[in-house]
GROMACS .gro file of C-alpha atoms in nm:
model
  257
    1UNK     CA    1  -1.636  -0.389   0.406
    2UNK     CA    2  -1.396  -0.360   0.111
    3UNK     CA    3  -1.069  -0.219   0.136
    4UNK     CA    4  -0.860  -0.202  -0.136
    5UNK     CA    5  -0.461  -0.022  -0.261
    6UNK     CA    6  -0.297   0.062  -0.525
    7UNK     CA    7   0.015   0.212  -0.598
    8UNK     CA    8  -0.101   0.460  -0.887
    9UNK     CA    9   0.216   0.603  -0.984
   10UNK     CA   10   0.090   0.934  -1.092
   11UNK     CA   11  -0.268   0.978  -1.004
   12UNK     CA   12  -0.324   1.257  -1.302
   13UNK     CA   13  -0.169   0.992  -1.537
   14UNK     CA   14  -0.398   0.708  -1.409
   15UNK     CA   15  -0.682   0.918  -1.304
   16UNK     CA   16  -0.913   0.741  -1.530
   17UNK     CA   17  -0.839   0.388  -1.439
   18UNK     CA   18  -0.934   0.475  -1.075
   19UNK     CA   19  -1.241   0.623  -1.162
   20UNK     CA   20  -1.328   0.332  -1.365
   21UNK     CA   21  -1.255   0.123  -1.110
   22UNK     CA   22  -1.418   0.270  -0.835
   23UNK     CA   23  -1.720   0.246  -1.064
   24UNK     CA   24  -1.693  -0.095  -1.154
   25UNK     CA   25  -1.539  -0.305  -0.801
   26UNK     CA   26  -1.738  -0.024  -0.585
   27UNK     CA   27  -1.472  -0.058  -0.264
   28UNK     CA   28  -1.581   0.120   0.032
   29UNK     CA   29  -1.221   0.233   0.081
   30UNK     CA   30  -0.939   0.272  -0.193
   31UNK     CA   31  -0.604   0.405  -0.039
   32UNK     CA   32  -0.357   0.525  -0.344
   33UNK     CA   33  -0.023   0.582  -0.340
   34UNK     CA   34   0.273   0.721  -0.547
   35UNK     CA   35   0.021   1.009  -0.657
   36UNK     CA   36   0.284   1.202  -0.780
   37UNK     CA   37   0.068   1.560  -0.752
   38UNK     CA   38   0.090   1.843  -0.535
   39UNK     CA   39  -0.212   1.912  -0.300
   40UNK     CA   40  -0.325   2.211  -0.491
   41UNK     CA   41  -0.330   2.044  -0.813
   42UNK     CA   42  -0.515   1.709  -0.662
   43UNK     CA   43  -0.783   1.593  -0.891
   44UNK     CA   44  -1.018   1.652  -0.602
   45UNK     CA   45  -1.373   1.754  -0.771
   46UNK     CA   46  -1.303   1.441  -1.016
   47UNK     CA   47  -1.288   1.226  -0.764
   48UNK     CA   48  -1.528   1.398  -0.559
   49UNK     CA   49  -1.812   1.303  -0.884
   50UNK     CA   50  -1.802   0.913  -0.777
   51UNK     CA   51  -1.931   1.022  -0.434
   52UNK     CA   52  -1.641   0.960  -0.203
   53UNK     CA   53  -1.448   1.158   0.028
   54UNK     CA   54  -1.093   1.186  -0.036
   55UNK     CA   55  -0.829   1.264   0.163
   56UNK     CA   56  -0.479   1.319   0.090
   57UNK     CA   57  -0.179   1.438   0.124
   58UNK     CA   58   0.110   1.529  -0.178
   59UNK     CA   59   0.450   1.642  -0.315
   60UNK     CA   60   0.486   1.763  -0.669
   61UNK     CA   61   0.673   1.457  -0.915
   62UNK     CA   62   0.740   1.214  -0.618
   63UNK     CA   63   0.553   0.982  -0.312
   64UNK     CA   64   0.221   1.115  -0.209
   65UNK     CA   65  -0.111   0.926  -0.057
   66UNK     CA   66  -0.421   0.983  -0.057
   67UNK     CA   67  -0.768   0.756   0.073
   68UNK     CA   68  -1.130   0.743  -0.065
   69UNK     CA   69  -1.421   0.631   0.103
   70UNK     CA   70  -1.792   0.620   0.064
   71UNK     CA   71  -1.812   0.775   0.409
   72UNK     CA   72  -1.682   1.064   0.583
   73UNK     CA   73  -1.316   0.936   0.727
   74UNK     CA   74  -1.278   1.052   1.102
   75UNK     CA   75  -0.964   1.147   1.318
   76UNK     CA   76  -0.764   1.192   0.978
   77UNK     CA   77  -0.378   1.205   1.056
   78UNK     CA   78  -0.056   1.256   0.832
   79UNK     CA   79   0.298   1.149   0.872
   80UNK     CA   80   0.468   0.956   1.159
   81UNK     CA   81   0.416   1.233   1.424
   82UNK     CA   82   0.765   1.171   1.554
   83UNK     CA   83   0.932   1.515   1.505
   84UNK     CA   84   1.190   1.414   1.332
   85UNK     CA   85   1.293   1.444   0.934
   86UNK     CA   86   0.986   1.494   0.668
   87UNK     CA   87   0.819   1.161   0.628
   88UNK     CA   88   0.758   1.299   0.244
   89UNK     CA   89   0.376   1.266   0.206
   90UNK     CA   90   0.378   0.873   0.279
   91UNK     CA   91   0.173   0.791   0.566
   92UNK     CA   92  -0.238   0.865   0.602
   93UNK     CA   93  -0.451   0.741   0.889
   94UNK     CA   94  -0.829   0.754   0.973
   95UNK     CA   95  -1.097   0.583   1.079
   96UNK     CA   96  -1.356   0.467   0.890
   97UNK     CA   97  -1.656   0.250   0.999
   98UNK     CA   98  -1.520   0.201   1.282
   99UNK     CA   99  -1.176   0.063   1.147
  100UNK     CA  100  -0.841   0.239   1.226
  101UNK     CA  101  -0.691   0.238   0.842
  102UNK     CA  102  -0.337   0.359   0.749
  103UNK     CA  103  -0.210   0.383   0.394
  104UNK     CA  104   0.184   0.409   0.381
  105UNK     CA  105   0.369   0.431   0.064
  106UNK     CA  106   0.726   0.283   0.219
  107UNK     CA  107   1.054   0.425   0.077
  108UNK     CA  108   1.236   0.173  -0.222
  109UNK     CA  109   1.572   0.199  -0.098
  110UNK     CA  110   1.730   0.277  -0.453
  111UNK     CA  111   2.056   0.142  -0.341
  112UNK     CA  112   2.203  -0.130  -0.114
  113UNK     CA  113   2.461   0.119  -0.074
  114UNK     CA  114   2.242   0.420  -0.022
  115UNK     CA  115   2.152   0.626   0.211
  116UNK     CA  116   1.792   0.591   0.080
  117UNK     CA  117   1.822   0.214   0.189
  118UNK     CA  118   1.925   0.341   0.582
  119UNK     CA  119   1.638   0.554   0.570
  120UNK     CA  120   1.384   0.293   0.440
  121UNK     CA  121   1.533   0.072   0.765
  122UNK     CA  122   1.480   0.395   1.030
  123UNK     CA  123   1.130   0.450   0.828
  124UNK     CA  124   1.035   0.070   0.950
  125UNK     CA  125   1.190   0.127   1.287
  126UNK     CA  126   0.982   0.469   1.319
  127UNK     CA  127   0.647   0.332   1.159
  128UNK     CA  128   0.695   0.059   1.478
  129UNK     CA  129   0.708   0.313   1.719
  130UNK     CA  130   0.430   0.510   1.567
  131UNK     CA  131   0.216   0.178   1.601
  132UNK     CA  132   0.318   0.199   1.954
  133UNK     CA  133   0.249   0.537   2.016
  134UNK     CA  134  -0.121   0.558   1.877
  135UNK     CA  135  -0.315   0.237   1.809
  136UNK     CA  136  -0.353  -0.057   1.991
  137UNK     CA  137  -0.316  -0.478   1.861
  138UNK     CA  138  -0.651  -0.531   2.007
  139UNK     CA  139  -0.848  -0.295   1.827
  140UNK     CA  140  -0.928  -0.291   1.463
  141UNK     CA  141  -0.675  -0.140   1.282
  142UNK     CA  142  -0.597  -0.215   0.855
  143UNK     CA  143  -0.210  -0.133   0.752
  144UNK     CA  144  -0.209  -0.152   0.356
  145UNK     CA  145   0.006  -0.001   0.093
  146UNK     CA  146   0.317  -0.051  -0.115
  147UNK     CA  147   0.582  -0.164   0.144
  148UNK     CA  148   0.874  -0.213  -0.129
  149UNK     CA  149   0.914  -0.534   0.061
  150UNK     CA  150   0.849  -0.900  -0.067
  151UNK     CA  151   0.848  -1.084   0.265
  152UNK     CA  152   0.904  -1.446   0.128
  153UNK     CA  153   1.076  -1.619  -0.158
  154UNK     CA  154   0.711  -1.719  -0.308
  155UNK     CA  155   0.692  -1.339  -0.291
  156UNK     CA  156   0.886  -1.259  -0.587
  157UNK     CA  157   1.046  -1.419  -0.903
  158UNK     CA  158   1.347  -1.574  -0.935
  159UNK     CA  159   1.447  -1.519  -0.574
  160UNK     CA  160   1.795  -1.652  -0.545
  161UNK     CA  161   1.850  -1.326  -0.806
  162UNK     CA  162   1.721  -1.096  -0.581
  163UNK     CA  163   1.910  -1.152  -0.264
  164UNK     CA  164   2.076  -0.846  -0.314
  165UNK     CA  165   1.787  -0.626  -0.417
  166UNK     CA  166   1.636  -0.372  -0.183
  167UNK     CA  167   1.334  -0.492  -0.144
  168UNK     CA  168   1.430  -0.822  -0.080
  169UNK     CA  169   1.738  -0.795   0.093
  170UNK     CA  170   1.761  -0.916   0.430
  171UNK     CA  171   1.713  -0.628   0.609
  172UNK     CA  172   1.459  -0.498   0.443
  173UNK     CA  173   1.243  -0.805   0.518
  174UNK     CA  174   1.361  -0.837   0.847
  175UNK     CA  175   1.242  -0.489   0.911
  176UNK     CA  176   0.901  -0.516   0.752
  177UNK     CA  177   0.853  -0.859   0.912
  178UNK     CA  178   0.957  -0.678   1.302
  179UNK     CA  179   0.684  -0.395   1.195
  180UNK     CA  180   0.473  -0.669   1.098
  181UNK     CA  181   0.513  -0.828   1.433
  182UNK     CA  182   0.324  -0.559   1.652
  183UNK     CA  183   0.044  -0.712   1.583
  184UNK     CA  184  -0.084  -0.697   1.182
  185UNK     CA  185  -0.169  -1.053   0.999
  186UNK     CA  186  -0.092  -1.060   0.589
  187UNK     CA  187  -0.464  -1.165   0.523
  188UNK     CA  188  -0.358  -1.208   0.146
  189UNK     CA  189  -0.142  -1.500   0.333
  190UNK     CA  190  -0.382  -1.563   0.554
  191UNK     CA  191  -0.587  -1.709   0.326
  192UNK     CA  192  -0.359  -1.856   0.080
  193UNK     CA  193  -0.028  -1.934   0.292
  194UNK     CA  194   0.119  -2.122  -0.053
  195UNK     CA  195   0.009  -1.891  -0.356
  196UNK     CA  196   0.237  -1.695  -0.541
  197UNK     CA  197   0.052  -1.406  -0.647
  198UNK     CA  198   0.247  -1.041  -0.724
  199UNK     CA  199   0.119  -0.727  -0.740
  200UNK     CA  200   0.379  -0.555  -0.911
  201UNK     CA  201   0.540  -0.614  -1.231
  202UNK     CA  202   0.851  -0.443  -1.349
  203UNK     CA  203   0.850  -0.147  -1.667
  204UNK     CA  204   1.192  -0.209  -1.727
  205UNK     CA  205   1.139  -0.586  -1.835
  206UNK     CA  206   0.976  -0.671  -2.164
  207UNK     CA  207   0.659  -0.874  -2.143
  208UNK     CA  208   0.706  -0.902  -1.738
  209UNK     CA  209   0.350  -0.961  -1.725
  210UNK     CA  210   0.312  -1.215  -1.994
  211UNK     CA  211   0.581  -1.414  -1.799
  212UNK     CA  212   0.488  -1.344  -1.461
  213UNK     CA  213   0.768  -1.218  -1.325
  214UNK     CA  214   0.668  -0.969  -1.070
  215UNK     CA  215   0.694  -0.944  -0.703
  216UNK     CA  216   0.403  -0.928  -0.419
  217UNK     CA  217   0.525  -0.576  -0.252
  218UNK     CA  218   0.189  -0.423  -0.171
  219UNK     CA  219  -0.026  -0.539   0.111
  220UNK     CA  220  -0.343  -0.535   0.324
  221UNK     CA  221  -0.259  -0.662   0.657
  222UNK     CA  222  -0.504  -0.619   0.973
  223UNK     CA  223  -0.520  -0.691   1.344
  224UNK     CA  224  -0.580  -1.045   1.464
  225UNK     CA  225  -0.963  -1.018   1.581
  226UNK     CA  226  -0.998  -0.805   1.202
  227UNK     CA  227  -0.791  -1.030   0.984
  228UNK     CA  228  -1.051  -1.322   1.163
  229UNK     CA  229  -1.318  -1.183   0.957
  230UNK     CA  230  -1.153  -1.152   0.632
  231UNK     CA  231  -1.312  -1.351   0.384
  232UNK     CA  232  -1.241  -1.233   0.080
  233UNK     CA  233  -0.840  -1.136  -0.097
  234UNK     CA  234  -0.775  -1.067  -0.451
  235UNK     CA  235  -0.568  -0.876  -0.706
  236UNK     CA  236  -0.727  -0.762  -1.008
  237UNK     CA  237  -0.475  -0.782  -1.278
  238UNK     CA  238  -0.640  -0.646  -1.595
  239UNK     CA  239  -0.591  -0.264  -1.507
  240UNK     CA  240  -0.228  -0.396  -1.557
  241UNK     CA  241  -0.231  -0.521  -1.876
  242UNK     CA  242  -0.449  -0.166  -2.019
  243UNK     CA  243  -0.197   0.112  -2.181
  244UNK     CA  244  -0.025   0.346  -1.995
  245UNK     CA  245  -0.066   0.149  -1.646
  246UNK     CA  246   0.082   0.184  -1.375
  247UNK     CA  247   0.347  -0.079  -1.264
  248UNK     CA  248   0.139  -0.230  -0.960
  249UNK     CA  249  -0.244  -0.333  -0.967
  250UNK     CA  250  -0.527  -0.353  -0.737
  251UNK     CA  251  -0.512  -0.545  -0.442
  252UNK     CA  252  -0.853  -0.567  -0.238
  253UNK     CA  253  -0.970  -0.689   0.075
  254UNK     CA  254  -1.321  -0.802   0.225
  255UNK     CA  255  -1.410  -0.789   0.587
  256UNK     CA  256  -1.690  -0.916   0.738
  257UNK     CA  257  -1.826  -0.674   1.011
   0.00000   0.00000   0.00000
């Protein structure tokens, strides 16, 4: 089974870089984020022509999710269920094959010094608690998505410079690595514990790309018996380098079931 993300940033901008992926790597599951589009305006019949079932779930101009898959998803789920403030159209579940699968598209932060970056912290704590409250570590369950978190210094550029950056701060890692902790395995890691590898490469620096300064802040991570039977973890740089891409690429899993 292949499960793959990628942080679209504006799926009407990028539409035609999915589709042309979907044709070409033929994933069983692609979970987007950053679509950027309000549900009514969802290019949903587009989609719906490569012959998978989407599900999704948007705001207009910011955050948004949204999964594909070649079969029909089951128990579909939105947001962290927790009653408390909006989770802004950022978290998706269902299950698929027989796989629990939850797409989250984690806050950035903005600001050390923002009150975005306290509520990226309480969105790790609640995303725990979540975990808690409706799967289990000994079932198979995939967490993937952008986490605006690099967890380790191979993780992004020039690390020492980013101490103070929100998604490698120390908190920030500490509380991705605690969420981490319930019971998920990076299989990307997994199966390269030494690469440095990045998913995501910055717009507002010239020829980031070309120099390969970028940071690994999207993920496929899976639960211990699952992440067993990975055998397969790459990131397909190319729809990168096209025009008008988005800042991240595609990051895909295989599983052997």
């Amino acid at each position: 089974m292949k499960i793959a993300t990628y942080n679209v940033n504006s799926l009407r901008k990028r539409l035609p870089v999915v589709l042309g992926w979907l044709e070409q790597q033929q994933p069983d599951v692609l979970c987007l984020q950053e679509t950027k589009v309000q549900d009514t305006e969802f290019p949903a019949l587009a989609l719906a022509s490569t012959g998978y079932h989407t599900i999704f779930r948007g705001m207009k101009s910011y955050n948004g999710v949204a999964m594909l898959s070649r079969v029909i998803p089951d128990e579909i789920c939105f947001g962290l269920d927790d009653g408390q403030d909006p989770d802004e159209a950022r978290l998706v579940r269902a299950v698929i094959n027989g796989i629990t699968i939850i797409n989250t598209y984690i806050p950035n932060g903005f600001k050390l010094d923002s009150p975005k970056y306290v509520y990226k912290l309480e969105w790790y704590k609640r995303l725990r608690v979540y975990f808690d409250k409706h799967l289990s570590p000994d079932r198979p369950v995939v967490w993937c998505g952008d986490m605006n978190v690099a967890p380790e210094p191979v993780d992004v550029h020039s690390p020492e410079k980013h101490l103070q950056h929100v998604c490698f701060h120390e908190l920030a890692r500490n509380a991705y690595k605690e969420t981490v902790a319930w019971g998920f395995v990076d299989v990307f890691r997994k199966l390269y514990p030494d690469r440095q590898q990045f998913t995501f490469w910055d717009y507002l620096r010239p020829n980031s790309l070309d120099a390969n300064k970028g940071w690994r802040i999207d993920h496929i991570l899976a639960t211990a018996s699952l992440a067993e039977r990975c055998t397969k973890v790459e990131v397909d740089i190319e729809p990168r380098r096209a025009a008008g891409s988005s800042d991240h690429t595609f990051l895909w899993a295989e599983f052997a079931l």
